[in-house]
Amino acid sequence: MTLPTLPGHPHVHYQDQALHLDRIPARQLAQEFGTPLFVYSKAAMLDALAAYQRGFAGRRAQICYAMKANSSLAVLQLFAEAGCGFDIVSGGELARVRAAGADLGKVIFSGVGKTRAEMRMALEAGIGCFNVESEAELEVLNQVACELGVQAPVSIRVNPNVDAKTHPYISTGLKGNKFGVAHDHALAAYQRAASLPGLRVVGIDCHIGSQITQTTPYLDAMDRILDLVEAIEQAGIPIHHIDFGGGLGIDYNGDTPPKADELWQQLLSRLDARGFGQRLLMIEPGRSLVGNAGICLTEVLYLKPGEQKNFCIIDAAMNDLPRPAMYEAYHAIVPVQAKGDQAPSRYDVVGPVCESGDWIGRDRELAVAQGDLLAVLSAGAYCMSMASNYNTRGRPAEVLVDDKGAHLVRRRESVEDTFALETLLPAAVR
Ligand SMILES: *Cc1c(COP(=O)(O)O)cnc(C)c1O
């Protein structure tokens, strides 16, 4: 019999036809912790990080994990202990990295809509850099810093106007996009920043999109940014670090993104050729550090054969795994126990939520029965961090596996948890 192949998932494999994450049988995890369940491999995350670290060997570089991809405290703790900084996009994320024990000096703060309260919180925490996304934000950050009597370290996010060749919802580096300052306005924005007493220019950054599977968009963005660095420095404003953002893709469905170390070999030779190889470099990878380190275990509740389609109804739904509904994204779905003796049928794999958009996989060949367990792969990034309570569904538990076993790092949300913040109207207003 042929077992499903799991390319891009070196930490997920079959042994005696049973799916394992590292050395732990998936069935055992589902029995112990229930379903739906997110399970992450510590080794897979550290291996993904190591590829970047190899790529930057001998260079001055800071890896800032873009924590919105997976903001579980245990995951943050793991990366903090491995020396990572963090790219945050809200005051809430700042509180999370603090709770995880991060070095706040290695935190950079991205996002188009930082509030004054968030700026104050980040200045008081002493973060490493604000990645400013508009001229208006420069003015407000300057005011907030002056009120506190400090200088805010700033980088301006430049929109290099390159096509990352990815899904429109996850492309961020083209004109007509809400992110960053247009390339043509960047020099003027730097001159303004340098003139403001509450700001200290430290760097420049860009981030062109997500799930990028080619090298060319990175090379194009790099050239555009380096052109700007030259112009800004000619205007007398030194740029200490250059931050190339995140965005490197993973293998969801036979995708072939460059490996992190090979990508950076190419990017570093371009940097060297242009005389920037010894600068402090920063990157903000998210998905590529965690995406293929996680799976979601789920149980088949019902099989529902139909005239046009067969449905496989599972206990995980769009509130747990929002990417298919949001981006029509593909996640591989594989059996926890492979059954070679049963002919597969074609199913749409759907959740219990009352929406036609609640599908997890379409037209999948599966040999399944009611009560079987399935694993949704590539579920380490932008799944649990985007999960909601829609349909009053408690969010799944999260488990991290390492060589010592399986550790519950977030308990399953109870129904009571989902309405704990609500109150009934008092009698007087009824
Ligand atoms: C989301 C985001 C990232 C990470 O993107 P990935 O595709 O997950 O690597 C990096 N930088 C910024 C500013 C982001 O918004």
Tab-separated table of C-alpha atoms and ligand atoms in Angstrom:
chain	number	residue	atom	x	y	z
A	1	MET	CA	0.000	0.000	0.000
A	2	THR	CA	1.083	3.583	-0.488
A	3	LEU	CA	1.053	5.935	2.447
A	4	PRO	CA	0.396	9.614	1.843
A	5	THR	CA	3.709	11.358	1.286
A	6	LEU	CA	4.274	14.382	3.440
A	7	PRO	CA	6.768	16.559	1.591
A	8	GLY	CA	7.767	19.673	3.468
A	9	HIS	CA	6.877	18.029	6.769
A	10	PRO	CA	10.032	16.290	7.970
A	11	HIS	CA	8.615	16.049	11.496
A	12	VAL	CA	5.367	14.360	10.444
A	13	HIS	CA	5.586	10.759	9.292
A	14	TYR	CA	3.926	7.354	9.271
A	15	GLN	CA	5.276	4.494	11.301
A	16	ASP	CA	3.405	1.187	10.992
A	17	GLN	CA	0.696	3.165	9.134
A	18	ALA	CA	0.136	5.395	12.178
A	19	LEU	CA	0.782	9.120	11.916
A	20	HIS	CA	3.424	10.502	14.284
A	21	LEU	CA	4.604	13.997	15.093
A	22	ASP	CA	8.253	13.451	15.898
A	23	ARG	CA	8.164	10.249	17.969
A	24	ILE	CA	4.660	10.681	19.379
A	25	PRO	CA	1.661	8.880	17.839
A	26	ALA	CA	-1.049	11.368	16.842
A	27	ARG	CA	-3.786	9.010	18.071
A	28	GLN	CA	-2.325	9.072	21.570
A	29	LEU	CA	-2.379	12.889	21.569
A	30	ALA	CA	-6.006	12.981	20.426
A	31	GLN	CA	-6.991	10.461	23.099
A	32	GLU	CA	-5.193	12.341	25.844
A	33	PHE	CA	-6.137	15.914	24.934
A	34	GLY	CA	-9.277	15.583	22.788
A	35	THR	CA	-10.060	17.068	19.370
A	36	PRO	CA	-9.838	19.444	17.631
A	37	LEU	CA	-6.266	19.814	18.857
A	38	PHE	CA	-3.292	21.819	17.661
A	39	VAL	CA	0.032	20.051	18.101
A	40	TYR	CA	3.378	21.736	17.486
A	41	SER	CA	6.825	20.175	17.168
A	42	LYS	CA	9.491	22.074	19.061
A	43	ALA	CA	12.187	20.419	16.944
A	44	ALA	CA	10.489	21.524	13.713
A	45	MET	CA	10.398	25.131	14.887
A	46	LEU	CA	14.034	25.086	15.968
A	47	ASP	CA	15.056	23.424	12.675
A	48	ALA	CA	13.264	26.161	10.723
A	49	LEU	CA	15.040	28.799	12.796
A	50	ALA	CA	18.376	27.029	12.321
A	51	ALA	CA	18.045	27.360	8.531
A	52	TYR	CA	17.970	31.145	8.910
A	53	GLN	CA	20.781	31.075	11.461
A	54	ARG	CA	22.927	29.054	9.022
A	55	GLY	CA	22.111	31.550	6.292
A	56	PHE	CA	23.358	34.423	8.454
A	57	ALA	CA	26.449	32.687	9.889
A	58	GLY	CA	29.277	35.204	10.235
A	59	ARG	CA	26.969	38.192	9.627
A	60	ARG	CA	25.474	40.792	11.899
A	61	ALA	CA	21.829	39.781	11.846
A	62	GLN	CA	18.788	39.830	14.099
A	63	ILE	CA	15.880	37.472	13.483
A	64	CYS	CA	12.615	38.947	14.765
A	65	TYR	CA	9.901	36.283	14.763
A	66	ALA	CA	6.651	37.811	13.420
A	67	MET	CA	4.586	36.487	16.280
A	68	LYS	CA	1.157	37.050	14.760
A	69	ALA	CA	1.738	33.779	12.882
A	70	ASN	CA	1.529	31.841	16.156
A	71	SER	CA	1.490	33.806	19.376
A	72	SER	CA	1.270	30.932	21.854
A	73	LEU	CA	3.337	31.837	24.936
A	74	ALA	CA	5.231	28.551	24.797
A	75	VAL	CA	6.185	29.167	21.166
A	76	LEU	CA	7.362	32.683	22.019
A	77	GLN	CA	9.340	31.337	24.952
A	78	LEU	CA	11.032	28.814	22.680
A	79	PHE	CA	12.116	31.497	20.205
A	80	ALA	CA	13.135	33.931	22.951
A	81	GLU	CA	15.383	31.269	24.463
A	82	ALA	CA	16.862	30.614	21.017
A	83	GLY	CA	17.900	34.286	20.809
A	84	CYS	CA	15.137	35.638	18.595
A	85	GLY	CA	13.683	39.092	18.756
A	86	PHE	CA	10.035	39.651	17.886
A	87	ASP	CA	8.041	41.632	15.364
A	88	ILE	CA	4.834	42.750	17.093
A	89	VAL	CA	1.762	44.494	15.689
A	90	SER	CA	-0.173	45.514	18.813
A	91	GLY	CA	0.102	46.386	22.484
A	92	GLY	CA	-1.423	42.984	23.190
A	93	GLU	CA	1.457	41.291	21.405
A	94	LEU	CA	3.906	43.381	23.434
A	95	ALA	CA	2.290	42.111	26.649
A	96	ARG	CA	2.543	38.561	25.315
A	97	VAL	CA	6.264	38.714	24.461
A	98	ARG	CA	6.900	40.273	27.856
A	99	ALA	CA	5.018	37.422	29.545
A	100	ALA	CA	7.080	34.934	27.521
A	101	GLY	CA	10.334	36.432	28.817
A	102	ALA	CA	11.524	38.116	25.608
A	103	ASP	CA	14.385	40.612	25.490
A	104	LEU	CA	12.307	43.754	24.828
A	105	GLY	CA	15.324	45.499	23.295
A	106	LYS	CA	14.971	43.042	20.408
A	107	VAL	CA	11.317	43.856	19.769
A	108	ILE	CA	10.224	45.818	16.704
A	109	PHE	CA	6.723	47.232	16.364
A	110	SER	CA	5.012	47.109	12.944
A	111	GLY	CA	1.487	48.025	11.870
A	112	VAL	CA	-0.363	50.879	10.179
A	113	GLY	CA	-2.579	51.834	13.125
A	114	LYS	CA	-0.558	52.085	16.321
A	115	THR	CA	-2.464	54.019	18.979
A	116	ARG	CA	-0.904	56.596	21.303
A	117	ALA	CA	-1.446	54.195	24.218
A	118	GLU	CA	0.405	51.437	22.363
A	119	MET	CA	3.258	53.809	21.493
A	120	ARG	CA	3.546	54.870	25.140
A	121	MET	CA	3.564	51.265	26.324
A	122	ALA	CA	6.277	50.333	23.805
A	123	LEU	CA	8.428	53.379	24.636
A	124	GLU	CA	8.208	52.601	28.345
A	125	ALA	CA	9.158	48.989	27.625
A	126	GLY	CA	12.237	50.177	25.719
A	127	ILE	CA	11.591	48.286	22.473
A	128	GLY	CA	14.279	48.234	19.804
A	129	CYS	CA	12.487	49.970	16.949
A	130	PHE	CA	9.170	51.325	15.705
A	131	ASN	CA	8.544	50.372	12.089
A	132	VAL	CA	6.585	53.476	11.128
A	133	GLU	CA	4.101	53.101	8.272
A	134	SER	CA	3.037	56.672	7.456
A	135	GLU	CA	4.072	60.311	7.699
A	136	ALA	CA	1.137	60.973	10.067
A	137	GLU	CA	2.370	58.239	12.392
A	138	LEU	CA	5.822	59.893	12.526
A	139	GLU	CA	4.221	63.075	13.870
A	140	VAL	CA	2.185	61.281	16.532
A	141	LEU	CA	5.093	59.092	17.654
A	142	ASN	CA	7.241	62.217	17.957
A	143	GLN	CA	4.607	63.848	20.182
A	144	VAL	CA	4.217	60.804	22.412
A	145	ALA	CA	7.992	60.415	22.788
A	146	CYS	CA	8.415	64.123	23.612
A	147	GLU	CA	5.685	63.867	26.260
A	148	LEU	CA	7.612	61.008	27.861
A	149	GLY	CA	10.921	62.832	27.472
A	150	VAL	CA	12.475	60.062	25.376
A	151	GLN	CA	13.493	59.492	21.778
A	152	ALA	CA	11.721	56.782	19.799
A	153	PRO	CA	13.999	54.600	17.650
A	154	VAL	CA	12.416	54.533	14.201
A	155	SER	CA	12.615	52.768	10.886
A	156	ILE	CA	10.288	53.698	8.060
A	157	ARG	CA	8.512	50.877	6.285
A	158	VAL	CA	8.961	51.520	2.613
A	159	ASN	CA	6.624	50.083	0.052
A	160	PRO	CA	9.060	49.055	-2.702
A	161	ASN	CA	6.269	48.509	-5.260
A	162	VAL	CA	7.297	44.975	-6.208
A	163	ASP	CA	4.949	42.109	-6.942
A	164	ALA	CA	5.465	39.277	-4.468
A	165	LYS	CA	3.448	37.011	-6.820
A	166	THR	CA	1.257	35.699	-4.046
A	167	HIS	CA	-2.446	35.839	-3.086
A	168	PRO	CA	-3.792	39.440	-3.271
A	169	TYR	CA	-4.907	39.315	0.385
A	170	ILE	CA	-1.367	38.520	1.524
A	171	SER	CA	0.511	40.773	-0.905
A	172	THR	CA	1.642	43.969	0.818
A	173	GLY	CA	4.410	45.541	-1.263
A	174	LEU	CA	2.493	46.958	-4.229
A	175	LYS	CA	1.208	50.471	-4.793
A	176	GLY	CA	-2.448	50.646	-3.814
A	177	ASN	CA	-1.741	48.749	-0.637
A	178	LYS	CA	-2.323	50.172	2.837
A	179	PHE	CA	1.155	49.300	4.117
A	180	GLY	CA	4.278	51.445	4.314
A	181	VAL	CA	5.370	54.739	2.791
A	182	ALA	CA	5.544	54.922	-1.013
A	183	HIS	CA	9.071	54.558	-2.359
A	184	ASP	CA	8.861	58.023	-3.962
A	185	HIS	CA	7.994	59.654	-0.616
A	186	ALA	CA	10.490	57.772	1.514
A	187	LEU	CA	13.388	60.235	1.316
A	188	ALA	CA	11.153	63.140	2.328
A	189	ALA	CA	9.732	61.066	5.189
A	190	TYR	CA	13.264	60.310	6.416
A	191	GLN	CA	14.179	63.997	6.257
A	192	ARG	CA	11.074	64.809	8.299
A	193	ALA	CA	11.853	62.036	10.832
A	194	ALA	CA	15.440	63.248	11.232
A	195	SER	CA	14.180	66.774	11.982
A	196	LEU	CA	11.831	65.715	14.795
A	197	PRO	CA	13.296	65.875	18.325
A	198	GLY	CA	11.394	62.855	19.655
A	199	LEU	CA	12.628	60.494	16.944
A	200	ARG	CA	15.973	58.813	16.298
A	201	VAL	CA	16.343	57.220	12.861
A	202	VAL	CA	17.885	53.761	13.224
A	203	GLY	CA	16.843	51.753	10.199
A	204	ILE	CA	14.731	51.062	7.160
A	205	ASP	CA	12.330	48.199	6.558
A	206	CYS	CA	10.029	46.585	4.052
A	207	HIS	CA	7.752	43.550	3.940
A	208	ILE	CA	6.387	42.680	0.531
A	209	GLY	CA	3.906	39.907	1.273
A	210	SER	CA	3.450	36.406	2.549
A	211	GLN	CA	3.743	32.832	1.242
A	212	ILE	CA	6.368	34.030	-1.267
A	213	THR	CA	7.800	31.076	-3.166
A	214	GLN	CA	10.286	32.822	-5.459
A	215	THR	CA	13.595	34.575	-4.909
A	216	THR	CA	13.152	37.338	-7.493
A	217	PRO	CA	10.677	39.489	-5.533
A	218	TYR	CA	13.133	39.581	-2.635
A	219	LEU	CA	16.025	40.555	-4.908
A	220	ASP	CA	13.902	43.273	-6.532
A	221	ALA	CA	12.794	44.660	-3.171
A	222	MET	CA	16.361	44.572	-1.901
A	223	ASP	CA	17.637	46.602	-4.847
A	224	ARG	CA	14.884	49.164	-4.375
A	225	ILE	CA	15.612	49.479	-0.653
A	226	LEU	CA	19.379	49.731	-1.148
A	227	ASP	CA	18.860	52.505	-3.721
A	228	LEU	CA	16.954	54.362	-1.038
A	229	VAL	CA	19.544	53.731	1.676
A	230	GLU	CA	22.131	55.291	-0.635
A	231	ALA	CA	19.932	58.334	-1.219
A	232	ILE	CA	19.017	58.739	2.458
A	233	GLU	CA	22.619	58.485	3.585
A	234	GLN	CA	23.685	60.961	0.896
A	235	ALA	CA	21.184	63.320	2.526
A	236	GLY	CA	23.167	62.932	5.754
A	237	ILE	CA	20.925	60.471	7.607
A	238	PRO	CA	22.760	57.272	8.624
A	239	ILE	CA	20.815	54.009	8.411
A	240	HIS	CA	22.084	51.521	10.972
A	241	HIS	CA	20.006	48.489	10.153
A	242	ILE	CA	18.197	47.193	7.093
A	243	ASP	CA	15.137	45.026	7.716
A	244	PHE	CA	13.862	42.926	4.809
A	245	GLY	CA	10.659	41.745	6.504
A	246	GLY	CA	9.301	38.212	6.352
A	247	GLY	CA	7.108	36.438	3.874
A	248	LEU	CA	9.009	33.308	2.914
A	249	GLY	CA	6.518	30.617	1.936
A	250	ILE	CA	6.159	27.007	3.037
A	251	ASP	CA	5.129	23.819	1.266
A	252	TYR	CA	1.359	23.493	1.626
A	253	ASN	CA	0.617	21.624	-1.570
A	254	GLY	CA	3.784	20.919	-3.524
A	255	ASP	CA	4.915	24.548	-3.244
A	256	THR	CA	8.662	24.895	-3.692
A	257	PRO	CA	9.821	28.015	-1.862
A	258	PRO	CA	13.578	28.495	-1.592
A	259	LYS	CA	15.099	27.187	1.640
A	260	ALA	CA	15.850	29.995	4.096
A	261	ASP	CA	19.618	29.442	4.014
A	262	GLU	CA	19.732	29.244	0.211
A	263	LEU	CA	17.565	32.335	-0.171
A	264	TRP	CA	19.867	34.268	2.123
A	265	GLN	CA	22.984	33.037	0.339
A	266	GLN	CA	21.649	34.735	-2.770
A	267	LEU	CA	20.455	37.843	-0.975
A	268	LEU	CA	23.740	38.211	0.902
A	269	SER	CA	25.773	37.999	-2.279
A	270	ARG	CA	23.650	40.821	-3.711
A	271	LEU	CA	24.213	42.805	-0.495
A	272	ASP	CA	27.955	42.127	-0.670
A	273	ALA	CA	28.079	43.167	-4.316
A	274	ARG	CA	26.484	46.460	-3.406
A	275	GLY	CA	28.722	47.019	-0.377
A	276	PHE	CA	26.079	46.470	2.318
A	277	GLY	CA	27.144	42.994	3.490
A	278	GLN	CA	28.422	44.197	6.865
A	279	ARG	CA	25.330	46.180	7.852
A	280	LEU	CA	23.148	45.031	10.715
A	281	LEU	CA	20.470	43.001	8.955
A	282	MET	CA	17.041	42.230	10.337
A	283	ILE	CA	14.312	39.911	9.121
A	284	GLU	CA	10.760	39.237	10.310
A	285	PRO	CA	9.862	35.654	9.381
A	286	GLY	CA	6.564	34.283	10.672
A	287	ARG	CA	4.986	31.469	8.656
A	288	SER	CA	8.293	29.885	7.619
A	289	LEU	CA	9.311	29.364	11.281
A	290	VAL	CA	6.115	27.716	12.504
A	291	GLY	CA	3.752	26.798	9.645
A	292	ASN	CA	4.921	23.265	8.966
A	293	ALA	CA	5.711	22.612	12.624
A	294	GLY	CA	2.031	22.272	13.500
A	295	ILE	CA	-0.884	19.948	12.738
A	296	CYS	CA	-4.523	20.034	13.750
A	297	LEU	CA	-6.034	16.723	14.841
A	298	THR	CA	-9.745	16.332	14.223
A	299	GLU	CA	-12.388	13.596	14.372
A	300	VAL	CA	-14.765	12.635	11.595
A	301	LEU	CA	-18.266	13.262	12.999
A	302	TYR	CA	-20.341	12.187	9.997
A	303	LEU	CA	-20.032	11.110	6.407
A	304	LYS	CA	-22.774	12.551	4.263
A	305	PRO	CA	-22.938	11.182	0.719
A	306	GLY	CA	-24.702	13.450	-1.762
A	307	GLU	CA	-25.754	13.543	-5.388
A	308	GLN	CA	-23.105	16.033	-6.415
A	309	LYS	CA	-20.690	15.843	-3.545
A	310	ASN	CA	-19.829	13.721	-0.556
A	311	PHE	CA	-19.211	15.593	2.651
A	312	CYS	CA	-16.861	14.555	5.399
A	313	ILE	CA	-17.950	16.524	8.451
A	314	ILE	CA	-15.203	16.976	11.025
A	315	ASP	CA	-15.113	18.529	14.482
A	316	ALA	CA	-12.685	21.298	13.413
A	317	ALA	CA	-14.174	24.262	11.562
A	318	MET	CA	-13.493	27.650	10.026
A	319	ASN	CA	-13.344	29.202	13.497
A	320	ASP	CA	-10.356	26.933	14.294
A	321	LEU	CA	-8.756	26.880	10.822
A	322	PRO	CA	-9.770	30.122	9.100
A	323	ARG	CA	-7.351	30.082	6.158
A	324	PRO	CA	-9.440	28.117	3.637
A	325	ALA	CA	-12.481	30.370	4.231
A	326	MET	CA	-10.393	33.559	4.213
A	327	TYR	CA	-7.932	32.939	1.388
A	328	GLU	CA	-9.188	29.734	-0.249
A	329	ALA	CA	-5.985	28.311	1.185
A	330	TYR	CA	-5.010	24.671	0.821
A	331	HIS	CA	-4.155	22.479	3.793
A	332	ALA	CA	-3.255	18.836	3.245
A	333	ILE	CA	-5.570	16.482	5.158
A	334	VAL	CA	-4.294	12.998	5.964
A	335	PRO	CA	-5.566	10.042	7.988
A	336	VAL	CA	-4.137	9.416	11.445
A	337	GLN	CA	-4.409	5.690	10.742
A	338	ALA	CA	-3.689	4.864	7.103
A	339	LYS	CA	-6.049	2.251	5.643
A	340	GLY	CA	-4.603	0.628	2.587
A	341	ASP	CA	-7.378	-1.935	2.234
A	342	GLN	CA	-10.197	0.583	1.753
A	343	ALA	CA	-10.798	2.372	-1.545
A	344	PRO	CA	-10.847	6.151	-1.085
A	345	SER	CA	-13.817	8.323	-1.985
A	346	ARG	CA	-13.871	11.986	-2.885
A	347	TYR	CA	-15.054	14.351	-0.151
A	348	ASP	CA	-15.400	17.980	0.670
A	349	VAL	CA	-14.071	18.150	4.208
A	350	VAL	CA	-16.218	20.624	6.140
A	351	GLY	CA	-16.799	21.781	9.700
A	352	PRO	CA	-19.963	22.116	11.794
A	353	VAL	CA	-20.215	25.923	11.480
A	354	CYS	CA	-23.360	27.280	9.812
A	355	GLU	CA	-21.688	28.845	6.765
A	356	SER	CA	-21.131	27.448	3.274
A	357	GLY	CA	-17.671	28.994	3.555
A	358	ASP	CA	-16.912	26.584	6.373
A	359	TRP	CA	-14.796	24.149	4.433
A	360	ILE	CA	-11.312	22.890	5.279
A	361	GLY	CA	-10.539	20.962	2.074
A	362	ARG	CA	-12.315	20.397	-1.229
A	363	ASP	CA	-12.346	17.317	-3.446
A	364	ARG	CA	-10.064	15.233	-1.242
A	365	GLU	CA	-9.542	11.526	-1.801
A	366	LEU	CA	-9.915	9.910	1.598
A	367	ALA	CA	-10.537	6.418	2.927
A	368	VAL	CA	-12.443	7.367	6.056
A	369	ALA	CA	-15.220	6.196	8.362
A	370	GLN	CA	-17.220	7.954	11.035
A	371	GLY	CA	-15.121	8.265	14.199
A	372	ASP	CA	-11.757	8.226	12.377
A	373	LEU	CA	-9.127	10.808	13.162
A	374	LEU	CA	-7.669	13.103	10.505
A	375	ALA	CA	-4.743	15.517	10.632
A	376	VAL	CA	-4.827	18.893	8.926
A	377	LEU	CA	-1.222	19.702	8.061
A	378	SER	CA	0.687	22.994	7.901
A	379	ALA	CA	-1.448	24.246	10.791
A	380	GLY	CA	1.288	25.951	12.820
A	381	ALA	CA	0.886	29.426	11.293
A	382	TYR	CA	-2.150	31.695	11.035
A	383	CYS	CA	-4.512	29.060	12.419
A	384	MET	CA	-4.851	29.214	16.202
A	385	SER	CA	-3.701	32.861	16.187
A	386	MET	CA	-6.655	33.665	13.890
A	387	ALA	CA	-9.146	31.338	15.581
A	388	SER	CA	-12.431	32.738	16.865
A	389	ASN	CA	-15.408	31.676	18.946
A	390	TYR	CA	-17.881	31.899	16.064
A	391	ASN	CA	-20.916	29.682	16.692
A	392	THR	CA	-19.902	29.752	20.387
A	393	ARG	CA	-17.235	27.174	19.829
A	394	GLY	CA	-14.448	27.103	22.396
A	395	ARG	CA	-11.049	27.299	20.762
A	396	PRO	CA	-8.951	24.095	20.639
A	397	ALA	CA	-6.262	23.098	23.101
A	398	GLU	CA	-2.605	23.440	22.069
A	399	VAL	CA	0.137	20.925	22.767
A	400	LEU	CA	3.878	21.220	22.190
A	401	VAL	CA	5.866	18.026	21.711
A	402	ASP	CA	9.562	17.689	22.403
A	403	ASP	CA	11.931	14.870	23.293
A	404	LYS	CA	10.483	14.742	26.805
A	405	GLY	CA	6.912	14.202	25.632
A	406	ALA	CA	3.747	16.190	25.011
A	407	HIS	CA	3.030	19.351	26.995
A	408	LEU	CA	-0.346	21.057	27.158
A	409	VAL	CA	0.470	24.754	26.566
A	410	ARG	CA	-3.097	26.031	26.295
A	411	ARG	CA	-6.094	24.233	27.734
A	412	ARG	CA	-9.228	23.809	25.674
A	413	GLU	CA	-11.585	26.770	26.000
A	414	SER	CA	-14.770	25.816	27.796
A	415	VAL	CA	-18.149	27.146	26.727
A	416	GLU	CA	-18.194	29.161	29.973
A	417	ASP	CA	-14.894	30.753	28.906
A	418	THR	CA	-16.502	31.929	25.670
A	419	PHE	CA	-19.106	34.067	27.468
A	420	ALA	CA	-17.228	34.812	30.683
A	421	LEU	CA	-16.970	38.538	29.841
A	422	GLU	CA	-20.694	38.993	29.182
A	423	THR	CA	-23.518	40.060	31.476
A	424	LEU	CA	-27.289	39.873	31.249
A	425	LEU	CA	-29.130	43.195	31.289
A	426	PRO	CA	-30.091	44.259	34.819
A	427	ALA	CA	-33.767	44.048	35.753
A	428	ALA	CA	-34.138	47.865	35.816
A	429	VAL	CA	-33.637	48.202	32.055
A	430	ARG	CA	-35.746	45.263	30.966
B	1	LIG	C1	2.901	39.300	8.935
B	1	LIG	C2	4.170	40.062	8.867
B	1	LIG	C3	5.398	39.399	8.795
B	1	LIG	C4	5.505	37.902	8.693
B	1	LIG	O1	5.025	37.404	7.496
B	1	LIG	P1	5.178	35.832	7.155
B	1	LIG	O2	4.613	35.704	5.816
B	1	LIG	O3	4.419	35.089	8.178
B	1	LIG	O4	6.643	35.515	7.205
B	1	LIG	C5	6.541	40.145	8.818
B	1	LIG	N1	6.497	41.511	8.874
B	1	LIG	C6	5.342	42.167	8.942
B	1	LIG	C7	5.359	43.645	9.013
B	1	LIG	C8	4.137	41.476	8.935
B	1	LIG	O5	2.994	42.159	8.984
